[in-house]
mmCIF file of C-alpha atoms in Angstrom:
data_model
loop_
_atom_site.group_PDB
_atom_site.id
_atom_site.type_symbol
_atom_site.label_atom_id
_atom_site.label_comp_id
_atom_site.label_asym_id
_atom_site.label_seq_id
_atom_site.Cartn_x
_atom_site.Cartn_y
_atom_site.Cartn_z
ATOM 1 C CA MET A 1 16.990 83.238 21.640
ATOM 2 C CA GLN A 2 16.751 83.290 17.901
ATOM 3 C CA ARG A 3 19.913 81.291 17.685
ATOM 4 C CA ARG A 4 18.516 78.599 19.989
ATOM 5 C CA LYS A 5 15.316 78.298 17.952
ATOM 6 C CA PHE A 6 17.374 78.052 14.760
ATOM 7 C CA ILE A 7 19.615 75.272 16.181
ATOM 8 C CA ALA A 8 16.565 73.414 17.536
ATOM 9 C CA SER A 9 14.847 73.691 14.160
ATOM 10 C CA VAL A 10 17.945 72.469 12.292
ATOM 11 C CA GLY A 11 18.324 69.575 14.757
ATOM 12 C CA SER A 12 14.689 68.564 14.322
ATOM 13 C CA LEU A 13 14.989 68.813 10.539
ATOM 14 C CA ALA A 14 18.123 66.638 10.545
ATOM 15 C CA ALA A 15 16.492 63.994 12.740
ATOM 16 C CA GLY A 16 13.381 63.947 10.559
ATOM 17 C CA SER A 17 15.443 63.680 7.396
ATOM 18 C CA ALA A 18 17.458 60.783 8.809
ATOM 19 C CA ALA A 19 14.257 58.955 9.673
ATOM 20 C CA ALA A 20 12.824 59.613 6.213
ATOM 21 C CA VAL A 21 15.831 58.221 4.328
ATOM 22 C CA GLY A 22 16.634 55.330 6.699
ATOM 23 C CA THR A 23 17.382 51.908 5.128
ATOM 24 C CA GLY A 24 14.883 49.886 7.133
ATOM 25 C CA ALA A 25 17.586 47.331 7.975
ATOM 26 C CA PHE A 26 17.202 45.238 11.095
ATOM 27 C CA THR A 27 19.404 42.895 13.047
ATOM 28 C CA SER A 28 16.993 40.094 13.861
ATOM 29 C CA VAL A 29 13.331 39.092 13.911
ATOM 30 C CA THR A 30 11.661 36.297 15.836
ATOM 31 C CA ALA A 31 8.111 35.517 14.760
ATOM 32 C CA ASP A 32 6.062 32.514 15.837
ATOM 33 C CA ARG A 33 3.749 31.099 13.187
ATOM 34 C CA GLY A 34 1.284 28.246 13.218
ATOM 35 C CA LEU A 35 2.058 24.929 11.510
ATOM 36 C CA SER A 36 -0.374 22.141 10.735
ATOM 37 C CA ILE A 37 0.745 18.686 9.654
ATOM 38 C CA GLU A 38 -1.465 15.643 9.428
ATOM 39 C CA THR A 39 -0.327 12.073 9.064
ATOM 40 C CA ALA A 40 -2.324 9.578 7.060
ATOM 41 C CA GLY A 41 -2.163 5.893 6.431
ATOM 42 C CA ASP A 42 -0.460 4.889 3.197
ATOM 43 C CA ALA A 43 -3.817 4.580 1.417
ATOM 44 C CA ASN A 44 -4.775 8.224 2.067
ATOM 45 C CA ALA A 45 -1.415 10.009 1.914
ATOM 46 C CA PHE A 46 -0.334 12.357 -0.886
ATOM 47 C CA LEU A 47 1.487 9.359 -2.390
ATOM 48 C CA SER A 48 -1.004 6.551 -1.841
ATOM 49 C CA ILE A 49 0.301 2.981 -1.548
ATOM 50 C CA THR A 50 -2.432 0.338 -1.546
ATOM 51 C CA LYS A 51 -3.017 -3.325 -2.300
ATOM 52 C CA ALA A 52 -3.291 -3.859 -6.061
ATOM 53 C CA GLU A 53 -6.849 -3.997 -7.367
ATOM 54 C CA ASP A 54 -8.473 -4.871 -10.673
ATOM 55 C CA GLY A 55 -10.698 -2.432 -12.575
ATOM 56 C CA ASP A 56 -13.743 -3.483 -10.523
ATOM 57 C CA GLY A 57 -12.095 -2.685 -7.178
ATOM 58 C CA ASN A 58 -11.351 -6.319 -6.264
ATOM 59 C CA THR A 59 -8.019 -6.935 -4.537
ATOM 60 C CA TYR A 60 -5.776 -9.331 -6.449
ATOM 61 C CA ALA A 61 -4.970 -12.669 -4.778
ATOM 62 C CA ASN A 62 -1.231 -11.919 -4.392
ATOM 63 C CA ALA A 63 -2.017 -8.554 -2.782
ATOM 64 C CA LYS A 64 -4.374 -10.273 -0.333
ATOM 65 C CA GLU A 65 -1.789 -12.920 0.417
ATOM 66 C CA TYR A 66 1.493 -10.987 0.717
ATOM 67 C CA VAL A 67 0.686 -7.305 1.356
ATOM 68 C CA GLU A 68 0.295 -6.472 5.030
ATOM 69 C CA ILE A 69 -1.268 -3.264 6.370
ATOM 70 C CA ASP A 70 -0.471 -2.464 9.994
ATOM 71 C CA ASN A 71 -1.626 0.875 11.457
ATOM 72 C CA GLY A 72 -2.064 2.197 7.918
ATOM 73 C CA GLN A 73 1.510 1.311 6.879
ATOM 74 C CA VAL A 74 1.990 -1.102 3.969
ATOM 75 C CA SER A 75 4.636 -3.835 4.014
ATOM 76 C CA LEU A 76 5.377 -7.000 2.045
ATOM 77 C CA ASP A 77 5.608 -10.387 3.748
ATOM 78 C CA PHE A 78 6.645 -13.437 1.728
ATOM 79 C CA THR A 79 7.367 -15.680 4.718
ATOM 80 C CA GLN A 80 4.185 -17.751 4.612
ATOM 81 C CA ALA A 81 0.823 -18.208 2.953
ATOM 82 C CA ASP A 82 -2.302 -16.818 4.548
ATOM 83 C CA ASP A 83 -4.314 -18.845 7.015
ATOM 84 C CA ASN A 84 -5.671 -21.555 4.709
ATOM 85 C CA SER A 85 -6.054 -24.878 6.501
ATOM 86 C CA PHE A 86 -4.796 -26.777 3.444
ATOM 87 C CA SER A 87 -1.639 -24.685 2.972
ATOM 88 C CA SER A 88 1.649 -25.232 4.773
ATOM 89 C CA ALA A 89 3.703 -22.899 2.557
ATOM 90 C CA SER A 90 6.356 -20.988 4.455
ATOM 91 C CA GLY A 91 8.717 -19.273 2.011
ATOM 92 C CA ILE A 92 10.210 -19.044 -1.461
ATOM 93 C CA ASN A 93 11.788 -21.903 -3.419
ATOM 94 C CA LYS A 94 15.555 -22.326 -3.136
ATOM 95 C CA ASN A 95 17.569 -21.727 -6.333
ATOM 96 C CA ALA A 96 14.508 -20.570 -8.278
ATOM 97 C CA LYS A 97 13.367 -17.184 -9.525
ATOM 98 C CA THR A 98 10.173 -16.325 -7.646
ATOM 99 C CA VAL A 99 7.759 -13.724 -9.041
ATOM 100 C CA PHE A 100 4.965 -11.982 -7.115
ATOM 101 C CA ASP A 101 2.751 -10.056 -9.570
ATOM 102 C CA ARG A 102 0.106 -7.464 -8.765
ATOM 103 C CA LEU A 103 1.020 -6.545 -5.218
ATOM 104 C CA LEU A 104 0.725 -2.751 -5.004
ATOM 105 C CA ASP A 105 -0.825 0.271 -6.665
ATOM 106 C CA VAL A 106 0.670 3.751 -6.174
ATOM 107 C CA THR A 107 -1.492 6.862 -6.706
ATOM 108 C CA ASN A 108 -0.566 10.548 -6.803
ATOM 109 C CA ASN A 109 -3.174 12.122 -4.501
ATOM 110 C CA GLY A 110 -1.417 15.493 -4.642
ATOM 111 C CA THR A 111 -2.223 18.528 -6.768
ATOM 112 C CA GLN A 112 0.800 18.535 -9.095
ATOM 113 C CA ASP A 113 2.740 16.121 -11.295
ATOM 114 C CA VAL A 114 5.370 14.058 -9.481
ATOM 115 C CA GLU A 115 8.298 11.919 -10.550
ATOM 116 C CA PHE A 116 7.961 8.554 -8.790
ATOM 117 C CA TRP A 117 10.750 6.047 -8.158
ATOM 118 C CA ILE A 118 11.923 3.460 -5.659
ATOM 119 C CA GLU A 119 15.189 3.389 -3.725
ATOM 120 C CA SER A 120 16.541 0.493 -1.722
ATOM 121 C CA ASP A 121 19.812 -1.342 -1.396
ATOM 122 C CA LEU A 122 17.654 -4.460 -1.800
ATOM 123 C CA VAL A 123 16.797 -3.503 -5.390
ATOM 124 C CA ALA A 124 18.963 -5.116 -8.084
ATOM 125 C CA SER A 125 19.968 -1.895 -9.838
ATOM 126 C CA ASN A 126 21.160 -0.462 -6.510
ATOM 127 C CA GLY A 127 23.403 -3.451 -5.761
ATOM 128 C CA GLY A 128 20.786 -5.639 -4.092
ATOM 129 C CA PHE A 129 18.721 -8.606 -5.172
ATOM 130 C CA LEU A 130 15.067 -7.744 -5.678
ATOM 131 C CA GLY A 131 13.513 -6.779 -8.980
ATOM 132 C CA ILE A 132 10.596 -4.354 -8.822
ATOM 133 C CA TYR A 133 8.436 -3.665 -11.847
ATOM 134 C CA SER A 134 5.029 -2.519 -12.965
ATOM 135 C CA GLU A 135 2.671 -4.372 -15.269
ATOM 136 C CA ASP A 136 0.910 -1.080 -16.019
ATOM 137 C CA ASP A 137 0.690 -0.978 -19.837
ATOM 138 C CA ASP A 138 0.830 2.813 -19.960
ATOM 139 C CA LYS A 139 3.754 3.223 -17.543
ATOM 140 C CA GLY A 140 5.664 -0.054 -17.719
ATOM 141 C CA THR A 141 8.340 1.198 -20.109
ATOM 142 C CA GLY A 142 9.423 3.899 -17.664
ATOM 143 C CA PHE A 143 9.497 1.682 -14.602
ATOM 144 C CA ASP A 144 11.689 -1.333 -15.140
ATOM 145 C CA VAL A 145 13.879 -2.775 -12.427
ATOM 146 C CA ASP A 146 14.700 -6.205 -13.723
ATOM 147 C CA GLY A 147 18.251 -6.705 -12.533
ATOM 148 C CA SER A 148 19.711 -5.389 -15.796
ATOM 149 C CA GLY A 149 20.557 -2.050 -14.227
ATOM 150 C CA ASN A 150 17.814 -0.211 -16.091
ATOM 151 C CA TRP A 151 16.044 2.132 -13.718
ATOM 152 C CA GLY A 152 13.565 4.811 -14.492
ATOM 153 C CA LYS A 153 11.301 7.333 -12.940
ATOM 154 C CA VAL A 154 7.628 7.524 -13.781
ATOM 155 C CA THR A 155 5.696 10.779 -13.994
ATOM 156 C CA LEU A 156 2.323 10.580 -12.273
ATOM 157 C CA THR A 157 -0.212 13.362 -12.811
ATOM 158 C CA PRO A 158 -2.670 14.242 -10.005
ATOM 159 C CA GLY A 159 -5.040 11.322 -9.505
ATOM 160 C CA GLU A 160 -3.004 8.974 -11.728
ATOM 161 C CA THR A 161 -2.172 5.458 -10.520
ATOM 162 C CA LEU A 162 0.783 3.224 -11.332
ATOM 163 C CA GLU A 163 -0.865 -0.188 -11.201
ATOM 164 C CA ASP A 164 0.185 -3.739 -10.476
ATOM 165 C CA ILE A 165 3.654 -3.264 -9.000
ATOM 166 C CA GLY A 166 5.270 -6.642 -8.492
ATOM 167 C CA VAL A 167 8.475 -8.069 -7.034
ATOM 168 C CA TYR A 168 10.721 -10.875 -8.152
ATOM 169 C CA ILE A 169 13.485 -12.604 -6.269
ATOM 170 C CA PRO A 170 16.227 -14.137 -8.451
ATOM 171 C CA ALA A 171 17.484 -17.697 -8.012
ATOM 172 C CA GLY A 172 20.083 -18.139 -5.298
ATOM 173 C CA VAL A 173 18.933 -15.293 -3.055
ATOM 174 C CA SER A 174 18.409 -16.430 0.492
ATOM 175 C CA PRO A 175 15.583 -14.901 2.516
ATOM 176 C CA SER A 176 18.095 -13.733 5.135
ATOM 177 C CA GLU A 177 19.662 -11.422 2.516
ATOM 178 C CA VAL A 178 16.472 -9.394 2.206
ATOM 179 C CA GLN A 179 14.801 -10.019 5.577
ATOM 180 C CA GLY A 180 13.974 -6.800 7.391
ATOM 181 C CA GLY A 181 15.036 -4.593 4.478
ATOM 182 C CA THR A 182 13.275 -1.394 3.528
ATOM 183 C CA ILE A 183 12.039 -0.294 0.119
ATOM 184 C CA THR A 184 11.547 3.470 -0.110
ATOM 185 C CA PHE A 185 8.877 4.826 -2.443
ATOM 186 C CA LYS A 186 9.771 8.384 -3.462
ATOM 187 C CA ALA A 187 8.019 11.194 -5.285
ATOM 188 C CA ASP A 188 9.292 14.642 -6.179
ATOM 189 C CA SER A 189 7.434 17.463 -7.896
ATOM 190 C CA GLY A 190 10.696 18.960 -9.165
ATOM 191 C CA ASN A 191 9.770 22.367 -7.715
#
């Protein structure tokens, strides 16, 4: 009987020791967690895209005329003038550089600095046709897409706005070459 008690004690001690020095490794874990994502119109998103405004909150004429907002999404439309009874304008001049100043403002509504830039195969420096620039005195030197191939990112701190983004279309570009194209506004915190 003593021998049985001894073997049982040794077995229990060995099992306890193995449990005490185990590695804690596991083969797999499946854990469901909650996820919340909200969508917002371009004006209220983390990277806000709005019609360009002056310092008093008045929308510039070009922004009123050529910036469309549909279901909160901003787009540019240079196909015709707004509904003025005296205007029959319906497009850009042929063989002429056309400039549209003060169309958009972009604001960093997030909580950290972001690098902001634009990508599109429509943009001159990416092999396309359009020039995109900012008239913002503080940021203009870092954001210059003028067809010369110079392209830069702009750092926007939380709450900072890149103002008066405009577009120009060089001479000889037909509307069909840019019709339906997409311009992608991008921001990256670098983290």
